[in-house]
Coordinates of C-alpha atoms in Angstrom, one line a residue:
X1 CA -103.0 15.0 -23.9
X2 CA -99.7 16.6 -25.9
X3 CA -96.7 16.3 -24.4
X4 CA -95.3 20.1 -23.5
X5 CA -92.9 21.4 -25.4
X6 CA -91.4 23.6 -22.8
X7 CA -90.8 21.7 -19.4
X8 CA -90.9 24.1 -16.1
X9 CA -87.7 22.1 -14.8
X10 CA -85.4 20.0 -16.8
X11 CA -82.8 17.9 -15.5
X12 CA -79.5 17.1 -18.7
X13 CA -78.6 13.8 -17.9
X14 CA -79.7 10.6 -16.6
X15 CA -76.8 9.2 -15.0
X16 CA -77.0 8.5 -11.3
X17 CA -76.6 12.4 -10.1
X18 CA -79.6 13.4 -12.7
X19 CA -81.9 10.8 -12.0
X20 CA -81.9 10.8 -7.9
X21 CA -82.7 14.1 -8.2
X22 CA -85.7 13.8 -10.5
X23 CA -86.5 11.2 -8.0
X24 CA -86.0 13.8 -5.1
X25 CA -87.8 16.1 -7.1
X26 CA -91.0 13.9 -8.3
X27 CA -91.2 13.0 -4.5
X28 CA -92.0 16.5 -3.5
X29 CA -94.4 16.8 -6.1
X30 CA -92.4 18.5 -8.9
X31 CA -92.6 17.2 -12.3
X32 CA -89.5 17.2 -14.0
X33 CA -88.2 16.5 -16.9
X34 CA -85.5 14.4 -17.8
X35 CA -82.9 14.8 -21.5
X36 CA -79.8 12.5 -22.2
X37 CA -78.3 10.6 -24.5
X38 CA -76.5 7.8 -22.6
X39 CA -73.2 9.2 -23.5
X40 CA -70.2 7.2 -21.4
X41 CA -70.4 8.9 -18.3
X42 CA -69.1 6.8 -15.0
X43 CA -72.9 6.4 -14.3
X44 CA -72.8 3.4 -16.7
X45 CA -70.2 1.5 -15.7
X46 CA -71.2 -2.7 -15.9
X47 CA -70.9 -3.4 -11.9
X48 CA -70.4 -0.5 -9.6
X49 CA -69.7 -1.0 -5.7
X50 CA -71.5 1.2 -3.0
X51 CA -68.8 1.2 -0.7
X52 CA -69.1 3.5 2.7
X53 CA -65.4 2.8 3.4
X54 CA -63.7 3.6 -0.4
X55 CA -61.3 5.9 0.6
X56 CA -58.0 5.1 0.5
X57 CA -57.6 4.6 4.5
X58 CA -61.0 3.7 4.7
X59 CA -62.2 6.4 6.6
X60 CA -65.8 7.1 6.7
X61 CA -67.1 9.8 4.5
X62 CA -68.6 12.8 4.3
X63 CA -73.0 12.0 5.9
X64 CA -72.4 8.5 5.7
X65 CA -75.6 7.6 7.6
X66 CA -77.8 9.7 5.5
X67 CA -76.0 8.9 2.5
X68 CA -76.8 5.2 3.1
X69 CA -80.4 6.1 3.8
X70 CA -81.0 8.2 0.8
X71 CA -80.1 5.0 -0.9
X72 CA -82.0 2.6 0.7
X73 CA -85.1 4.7 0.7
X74 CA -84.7 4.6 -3.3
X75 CA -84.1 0.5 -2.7
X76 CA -87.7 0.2 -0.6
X77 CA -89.7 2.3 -3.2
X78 CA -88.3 0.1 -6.4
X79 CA -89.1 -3.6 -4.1
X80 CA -92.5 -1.9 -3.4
X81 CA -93.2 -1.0 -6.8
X82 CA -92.2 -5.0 -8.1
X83 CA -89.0 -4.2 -9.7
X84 CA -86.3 -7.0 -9.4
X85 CA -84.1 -5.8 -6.8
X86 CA -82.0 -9.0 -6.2
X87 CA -81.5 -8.7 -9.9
X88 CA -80.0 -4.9 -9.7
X89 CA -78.3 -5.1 -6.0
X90 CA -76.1 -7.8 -4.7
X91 CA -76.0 -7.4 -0.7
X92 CA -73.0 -9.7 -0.4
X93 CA -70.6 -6.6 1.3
X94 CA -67.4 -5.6 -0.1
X95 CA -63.7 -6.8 1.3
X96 CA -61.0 -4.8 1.4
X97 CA -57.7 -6.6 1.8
X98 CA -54.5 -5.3 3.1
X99 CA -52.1 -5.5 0.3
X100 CA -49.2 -4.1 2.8
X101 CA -48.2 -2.6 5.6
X102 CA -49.7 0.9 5.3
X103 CA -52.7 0.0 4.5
X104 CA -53.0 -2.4 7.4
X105 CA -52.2 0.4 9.7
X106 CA -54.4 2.9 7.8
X107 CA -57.3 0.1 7.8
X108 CA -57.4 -0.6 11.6
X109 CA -57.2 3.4 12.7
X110 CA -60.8 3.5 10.5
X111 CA -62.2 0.4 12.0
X112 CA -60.9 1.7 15.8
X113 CA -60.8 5.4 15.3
X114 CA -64.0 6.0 12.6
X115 CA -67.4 6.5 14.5
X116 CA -68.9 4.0 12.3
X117 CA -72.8 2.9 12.8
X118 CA -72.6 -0.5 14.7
X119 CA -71.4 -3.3 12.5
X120 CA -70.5 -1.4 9.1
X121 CA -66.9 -2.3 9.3
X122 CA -65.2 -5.0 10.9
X123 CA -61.4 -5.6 11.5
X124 CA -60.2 -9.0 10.3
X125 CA -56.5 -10.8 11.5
X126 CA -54.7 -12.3 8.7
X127 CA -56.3 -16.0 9.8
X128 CA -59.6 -14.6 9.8
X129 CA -59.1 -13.4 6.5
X130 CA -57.8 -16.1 5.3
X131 CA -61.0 -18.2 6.8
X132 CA -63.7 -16.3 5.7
X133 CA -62.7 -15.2 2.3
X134 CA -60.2 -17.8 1.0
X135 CA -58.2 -17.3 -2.4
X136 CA -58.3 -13.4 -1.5
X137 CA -55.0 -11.9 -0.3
X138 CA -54.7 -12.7 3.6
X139 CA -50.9 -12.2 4.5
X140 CA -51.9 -8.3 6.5
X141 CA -55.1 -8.7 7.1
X142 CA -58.3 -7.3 5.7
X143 CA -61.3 -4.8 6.4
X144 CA -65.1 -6.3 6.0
X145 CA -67.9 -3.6 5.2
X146 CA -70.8 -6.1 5.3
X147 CA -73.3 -2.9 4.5
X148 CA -71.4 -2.9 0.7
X149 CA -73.7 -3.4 -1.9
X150 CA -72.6 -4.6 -5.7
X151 CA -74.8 -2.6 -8.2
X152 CA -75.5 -3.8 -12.2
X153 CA -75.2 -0.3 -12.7
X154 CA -77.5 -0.3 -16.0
X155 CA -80.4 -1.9 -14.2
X156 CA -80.6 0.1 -11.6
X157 CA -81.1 3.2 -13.7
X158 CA -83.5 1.5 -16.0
X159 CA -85.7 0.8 -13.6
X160 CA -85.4 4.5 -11.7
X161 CA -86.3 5.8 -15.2
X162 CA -89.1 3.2 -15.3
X163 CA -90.1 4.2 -12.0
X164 CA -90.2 8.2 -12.9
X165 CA -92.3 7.4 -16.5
X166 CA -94.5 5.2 -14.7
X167 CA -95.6 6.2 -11.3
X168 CA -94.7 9.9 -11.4
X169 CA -95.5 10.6 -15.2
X170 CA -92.3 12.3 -15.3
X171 CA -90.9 12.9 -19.7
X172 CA -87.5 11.4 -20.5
X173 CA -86.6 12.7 -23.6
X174 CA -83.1 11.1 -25.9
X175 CA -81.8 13.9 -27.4
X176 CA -78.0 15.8 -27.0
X177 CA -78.1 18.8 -25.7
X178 CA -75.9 20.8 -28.1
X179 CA -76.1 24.3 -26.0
X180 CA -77.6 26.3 -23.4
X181 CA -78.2 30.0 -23.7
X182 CA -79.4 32.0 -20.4
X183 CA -81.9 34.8 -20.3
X184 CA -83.6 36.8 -17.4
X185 CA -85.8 34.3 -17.1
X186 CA -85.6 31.2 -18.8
X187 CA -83.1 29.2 -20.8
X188 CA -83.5 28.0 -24.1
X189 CA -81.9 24.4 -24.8
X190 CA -80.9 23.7 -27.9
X191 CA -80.6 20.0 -28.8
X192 CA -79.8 17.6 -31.7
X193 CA -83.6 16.9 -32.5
X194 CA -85.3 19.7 -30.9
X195 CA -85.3 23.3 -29.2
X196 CA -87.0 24.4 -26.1
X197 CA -87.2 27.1 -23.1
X198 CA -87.5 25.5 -19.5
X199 CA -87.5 27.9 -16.5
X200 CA -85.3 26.0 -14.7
X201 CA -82.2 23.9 -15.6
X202 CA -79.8 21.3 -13.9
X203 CA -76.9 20.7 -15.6
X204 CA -75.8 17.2 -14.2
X205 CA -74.2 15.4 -17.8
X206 CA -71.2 14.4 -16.3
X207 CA -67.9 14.9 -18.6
X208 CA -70.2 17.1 -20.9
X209 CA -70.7 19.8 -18.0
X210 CA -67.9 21.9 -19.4
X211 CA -69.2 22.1 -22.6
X212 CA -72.6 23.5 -22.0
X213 CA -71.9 26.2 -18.9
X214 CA -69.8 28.7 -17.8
X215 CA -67.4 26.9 -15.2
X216 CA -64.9 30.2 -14.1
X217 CA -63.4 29.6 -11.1
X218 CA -64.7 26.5 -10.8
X219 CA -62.4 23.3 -10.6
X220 CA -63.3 19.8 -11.9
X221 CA -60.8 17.4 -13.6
X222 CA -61.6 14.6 -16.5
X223 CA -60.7 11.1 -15.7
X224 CA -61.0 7.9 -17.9
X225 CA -61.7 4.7 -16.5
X226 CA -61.5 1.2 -18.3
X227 CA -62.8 -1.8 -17.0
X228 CA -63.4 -5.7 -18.2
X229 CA -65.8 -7.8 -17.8
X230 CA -64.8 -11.6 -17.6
X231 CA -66.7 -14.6 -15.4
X232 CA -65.6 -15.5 -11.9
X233 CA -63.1 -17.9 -11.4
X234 CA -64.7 -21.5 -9.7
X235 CA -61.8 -20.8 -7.0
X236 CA -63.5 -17.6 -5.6
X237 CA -66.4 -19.4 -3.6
X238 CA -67.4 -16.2 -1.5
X239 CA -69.9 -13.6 -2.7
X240 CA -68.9 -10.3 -1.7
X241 CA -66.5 -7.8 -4.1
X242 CA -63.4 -6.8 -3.3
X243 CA -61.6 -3.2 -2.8
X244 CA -58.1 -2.5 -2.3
X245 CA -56.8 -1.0 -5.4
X246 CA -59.0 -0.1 -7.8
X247 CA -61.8 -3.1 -7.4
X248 CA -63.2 -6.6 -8.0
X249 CA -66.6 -6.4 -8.3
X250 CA -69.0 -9.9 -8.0
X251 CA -72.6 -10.5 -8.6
X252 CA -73.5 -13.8 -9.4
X253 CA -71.1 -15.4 -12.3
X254 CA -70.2 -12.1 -13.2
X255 CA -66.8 -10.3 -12.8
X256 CA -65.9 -6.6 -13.1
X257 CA -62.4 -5.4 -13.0
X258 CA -61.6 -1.6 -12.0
X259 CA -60.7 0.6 -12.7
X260 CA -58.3 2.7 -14.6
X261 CA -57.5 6.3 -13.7
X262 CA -56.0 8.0 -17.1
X263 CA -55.5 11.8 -16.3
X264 CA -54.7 12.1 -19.8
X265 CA -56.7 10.5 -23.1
X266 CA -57.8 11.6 -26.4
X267 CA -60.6 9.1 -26.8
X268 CA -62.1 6.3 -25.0
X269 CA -61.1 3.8 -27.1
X270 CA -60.4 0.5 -24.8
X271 CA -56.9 -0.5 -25.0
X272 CA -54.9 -3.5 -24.9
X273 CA -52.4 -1.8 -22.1
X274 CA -55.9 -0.5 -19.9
X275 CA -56.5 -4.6 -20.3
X276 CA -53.3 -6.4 -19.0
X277 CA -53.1 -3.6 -15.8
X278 CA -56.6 -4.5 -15.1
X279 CA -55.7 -8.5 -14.9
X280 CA -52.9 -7.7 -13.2
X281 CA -55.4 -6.3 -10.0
X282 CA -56.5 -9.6 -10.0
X283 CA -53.0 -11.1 -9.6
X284 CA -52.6 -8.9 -6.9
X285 CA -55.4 -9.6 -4.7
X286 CA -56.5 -13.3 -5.6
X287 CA -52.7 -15.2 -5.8
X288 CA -52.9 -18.6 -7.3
X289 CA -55.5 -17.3 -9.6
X290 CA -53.6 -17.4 -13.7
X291 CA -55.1 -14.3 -15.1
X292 CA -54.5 -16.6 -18.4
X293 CA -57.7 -18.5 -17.5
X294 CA -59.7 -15.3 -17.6
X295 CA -61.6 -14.9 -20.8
X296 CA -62.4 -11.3 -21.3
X297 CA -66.2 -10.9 -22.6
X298 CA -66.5 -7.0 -23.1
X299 CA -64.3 -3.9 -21.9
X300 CA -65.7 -0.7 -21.4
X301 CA -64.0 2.6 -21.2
X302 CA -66.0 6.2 -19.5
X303 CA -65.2 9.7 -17.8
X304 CA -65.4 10.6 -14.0
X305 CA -65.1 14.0 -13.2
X306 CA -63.5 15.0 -10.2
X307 CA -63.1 17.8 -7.9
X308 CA -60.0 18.9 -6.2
X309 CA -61.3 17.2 -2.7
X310 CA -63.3 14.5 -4.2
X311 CA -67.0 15.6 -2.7
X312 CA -69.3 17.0 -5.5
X313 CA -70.2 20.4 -6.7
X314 CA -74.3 21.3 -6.2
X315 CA -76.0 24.9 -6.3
X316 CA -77.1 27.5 -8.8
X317 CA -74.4 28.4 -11.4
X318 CA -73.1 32.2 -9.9
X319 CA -75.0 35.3 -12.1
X320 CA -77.5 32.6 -13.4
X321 CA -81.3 32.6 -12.3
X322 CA -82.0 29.5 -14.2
X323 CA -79.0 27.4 -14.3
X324 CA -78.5 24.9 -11.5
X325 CA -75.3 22.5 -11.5
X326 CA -74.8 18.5 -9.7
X327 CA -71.0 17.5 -11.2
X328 CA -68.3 16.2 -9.2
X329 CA -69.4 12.7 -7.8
X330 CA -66.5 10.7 -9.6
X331 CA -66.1 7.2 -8.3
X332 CA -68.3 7.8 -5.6
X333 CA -71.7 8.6 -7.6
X334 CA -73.7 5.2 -5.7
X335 CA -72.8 6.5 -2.6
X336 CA -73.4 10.5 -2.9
X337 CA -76.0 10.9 -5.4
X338 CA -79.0 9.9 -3.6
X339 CA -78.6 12.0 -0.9
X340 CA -76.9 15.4 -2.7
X341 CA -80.4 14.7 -4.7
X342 CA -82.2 15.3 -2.1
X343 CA -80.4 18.0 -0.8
X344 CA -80.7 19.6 -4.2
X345 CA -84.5 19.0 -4.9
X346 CA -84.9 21.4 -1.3
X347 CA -82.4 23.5 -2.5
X348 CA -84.4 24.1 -6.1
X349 CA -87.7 24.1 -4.6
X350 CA -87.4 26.1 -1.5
X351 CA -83.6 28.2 -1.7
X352 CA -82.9 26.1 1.4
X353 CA -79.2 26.3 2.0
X354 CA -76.3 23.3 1.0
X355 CA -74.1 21.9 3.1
X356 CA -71.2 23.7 2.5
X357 CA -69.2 20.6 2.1
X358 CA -71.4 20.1 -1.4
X359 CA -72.2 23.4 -2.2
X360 CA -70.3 25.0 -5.5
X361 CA -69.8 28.1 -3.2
X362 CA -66.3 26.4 -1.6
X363 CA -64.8 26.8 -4.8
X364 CA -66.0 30.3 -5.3
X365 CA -64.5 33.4 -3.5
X366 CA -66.2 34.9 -0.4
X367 CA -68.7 37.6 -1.3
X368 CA -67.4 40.6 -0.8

C-alpha cells in the first residue's frame, strides 16, 4: 500500500515534546504523522536528568504526580514491547548538594514545606551526606530525590520512534520543514524534499518555532547550552547524578557535564570557554577531584527555548484552524513532555480545555 502524501495530522519535530504527543495521539487511535530533521534542539542532549525537584529551591513543580506517571506509563509500554530499558534509563536518583547557605535553607523548606508523594525527596545532614555519597560536596548538606531517573537522551527517542513505526504504523518522515502557509482549511508544508497539505499541524521543532509561525504576543526566549562528555572518575563510587548548579549526569562509565545557559550566541559552535566552566562544576561539587584527569571525549552544544515562567506554551495558534503549537519545555522537556502530550492529544482530538498553567492563552490578552 502507498504511503499518503497528505497526512490528516502532522506533528514538526521529533524531539521529546513531538514524539510523546504522537505517542498520546497513536494511543487514542489517531495516526499521525511525524517530520524532522534532528536539528540541535535540547531534546538531544547525550544524558538528560528527569528531576521532579530541578528548580532552583527545589520546590515541586507544576502536576508532579501526573507528570511522573505520564512518564512511567511511556517506561511500561517500551519494557512490554522488549526495548532495553536499563540501557535508556538509569534509576539510580539524582543528589542535589548544598553548595551554601541559601540553598541549604531553600533545600529543607522543599523537603519540610513541599507536599511531596511519600519518599520523593529526602533531607540529608552534612554527615549523612557525606556517608552515603562520598567525594560529593557535604560541608551544608544535601537533598536526595531517589525517584530521579538519568536518561541517554538519544535512545530513549529511538526507541519511541521505533515504538510509533512499529506497533502503531505511524510515518516518520526526514525532511526540513522550510515553511508553513495556512488556509481555511488545511496547511500546506513546504519542505526541503517534498510538499504537502495536512489538515492539522503541531508545530513542536523547538528553536525553529519562530521561523515557521506567527508568534505575536507570544513570549519565548533562545538559550544555548554546551555540555561534555568525559568518563567518571574511579573516586565517584555511587550511582546516582548530581544537581546543584547546572548538573552531573551518571549512567554507567559515562559522565555528562551541564549545562551552559548563553542568552546570547551566533552559532553553536562548542567553545573552549563553554569547556573550562563546565569542568569547573565539577570542581565545585566533587573537591579533590583534578578536572586535569578528565579527558573530554565529545562536547555538544543545542537550543532551549524558554518562556518567561519556565512552564510550556500548548494550544492552537490564535486566528488559525489548523495550526497547533507545544514550545516552551526548556530544561524541563523529560519531566513535562509526557504529560503536556497527553494533555494536547485530548486537546486536538476532542477541544477539551488546557490547564491554564500550559495553555498559550496566559500569554495572550483576555478576550474581549
Amino acid at each position: 500500500m502507498p504511503e499518503p502524501q497528505n497526512p490528516d495530522l502532522l506533528i514538526i519535530g521529533a524531539g521529546l515534546a513531538g514524539s510523546f504527543l504522537a505517542l498520546s495521539l497513536s494511543r487514542a487511535g489517531e495516526s499521525p504523522t511525524l517530520i524532522h530533521d534532528n536539528s540541535a534542539t535540547a531534546s538531544w542532549v547525550p544524558l538528560a536528568l528527569y528531576n521532579p525537584a530541578s528548580t532552583i529551591r527545589a520546590r515541586k513543580g507544576w502536576a508532579a504526580e501526573k507528570c511522573h506517571d505520564a512518564l512511567h506509563s511511556c517506561l511500561e509500554e517500551l519494557a512490554g514491547e522488549g526495548f532495553p530499558i536499563d540501557d535508556i534509563v538509569s534509576r539510580e536518583g539524582v543528589i542535589r548538594p548544598c553548595l551554601d547557605e541559601g540553598m541549604r535553607e531553600n533545600f529543607i523548606k522543599s523537603a519540610e514545606n513541599e507536599a511531596w508523594p511519600k519518599g520523593w525527596v529526602e533531607w540529608l545532614e552534612p554527615e549523612e551526606m557525606q556517608n552515603r555519597f562520598p567525594r560529593a560536596e557535604y560541608r551544608f548538606g544535601g537533598l536526595w530525590v531517589p525517584y530521579g531517573m538519568t536518561f541517554d537522551t538519544p535512545l530513549l527517542l529511538s526507541a519511541i520512534h521505533k515504538l510509533l513505526e512499529h506497533k502503531y504504523k505511524c510515518r516518520i518522515i526526514r525532511d526540513t520543514v522550510q515553511q508553513i502557509e495556512p488556509n481555511s482549511e488545511s496547511a500546506q508544508i513546504i519542505c526541503t524534499q517534498n510538499s504537502f497539505d495536512a489538515k492539522r499541524v503541531v508545530v513542536a521543532a523547538g528553536s525553529a518555532v519562530n521561523n515557521l509561525v506567527n508568534l505575536s504576543g507570544i513570549k519565548i526566549h533562545q538559550v544555548k547550552g554546551q555540555t561534555l562528555e568525559t568518563r567518571k572518575p574511579a573516586q565517584i563510587s555511587f550511582g546516582a547524578s548530581v544537581s546543584s548548579r547546572g548538573y552531573i549526569a551518571l549512567k554507567g562509565s559515562r559522565m555528562v557535564i551541564g549545562s551552559t545557559y548563553e542568552h546570547h550566541f551566533s552559532d553553536l559552535e562548542t567553545t573552549q570557554k563553554a569547556a573550562e566552566r563546565l569542568l569547573q562544576k565539577v570542581a565545585g561539587t566533587f573537591p579533590g577531584i583534578s578536572t586535569q584527569s578528565l579527558d573530554i571525549e565529545t562536547q555538544w552544544a543545542g537550543i532551549r527555548v524558554t518562556t518567561p515562567d519556565r512552564r510550556p506554551l500548548l494550544g492552537k495558534l490564535p486566528g488559525s484552524n489548523s495550526i497547533f503549537l507545544s514550545a516552551g519545555f526548556g530544561s524541563k522537556g523529560m519531566v513535562y513532555a509526557p504529560y503536556c502530550g497527553q494533555l494536547l492529544a485530548e486537546n486536538i482530538i476532542s477541544g477539551s480545555d488546557l490547564p491554564f498553567e500550559v495553555s498559550l492563552m496566559r500569554q495572550l490578552p483576555p478576550q474581549a
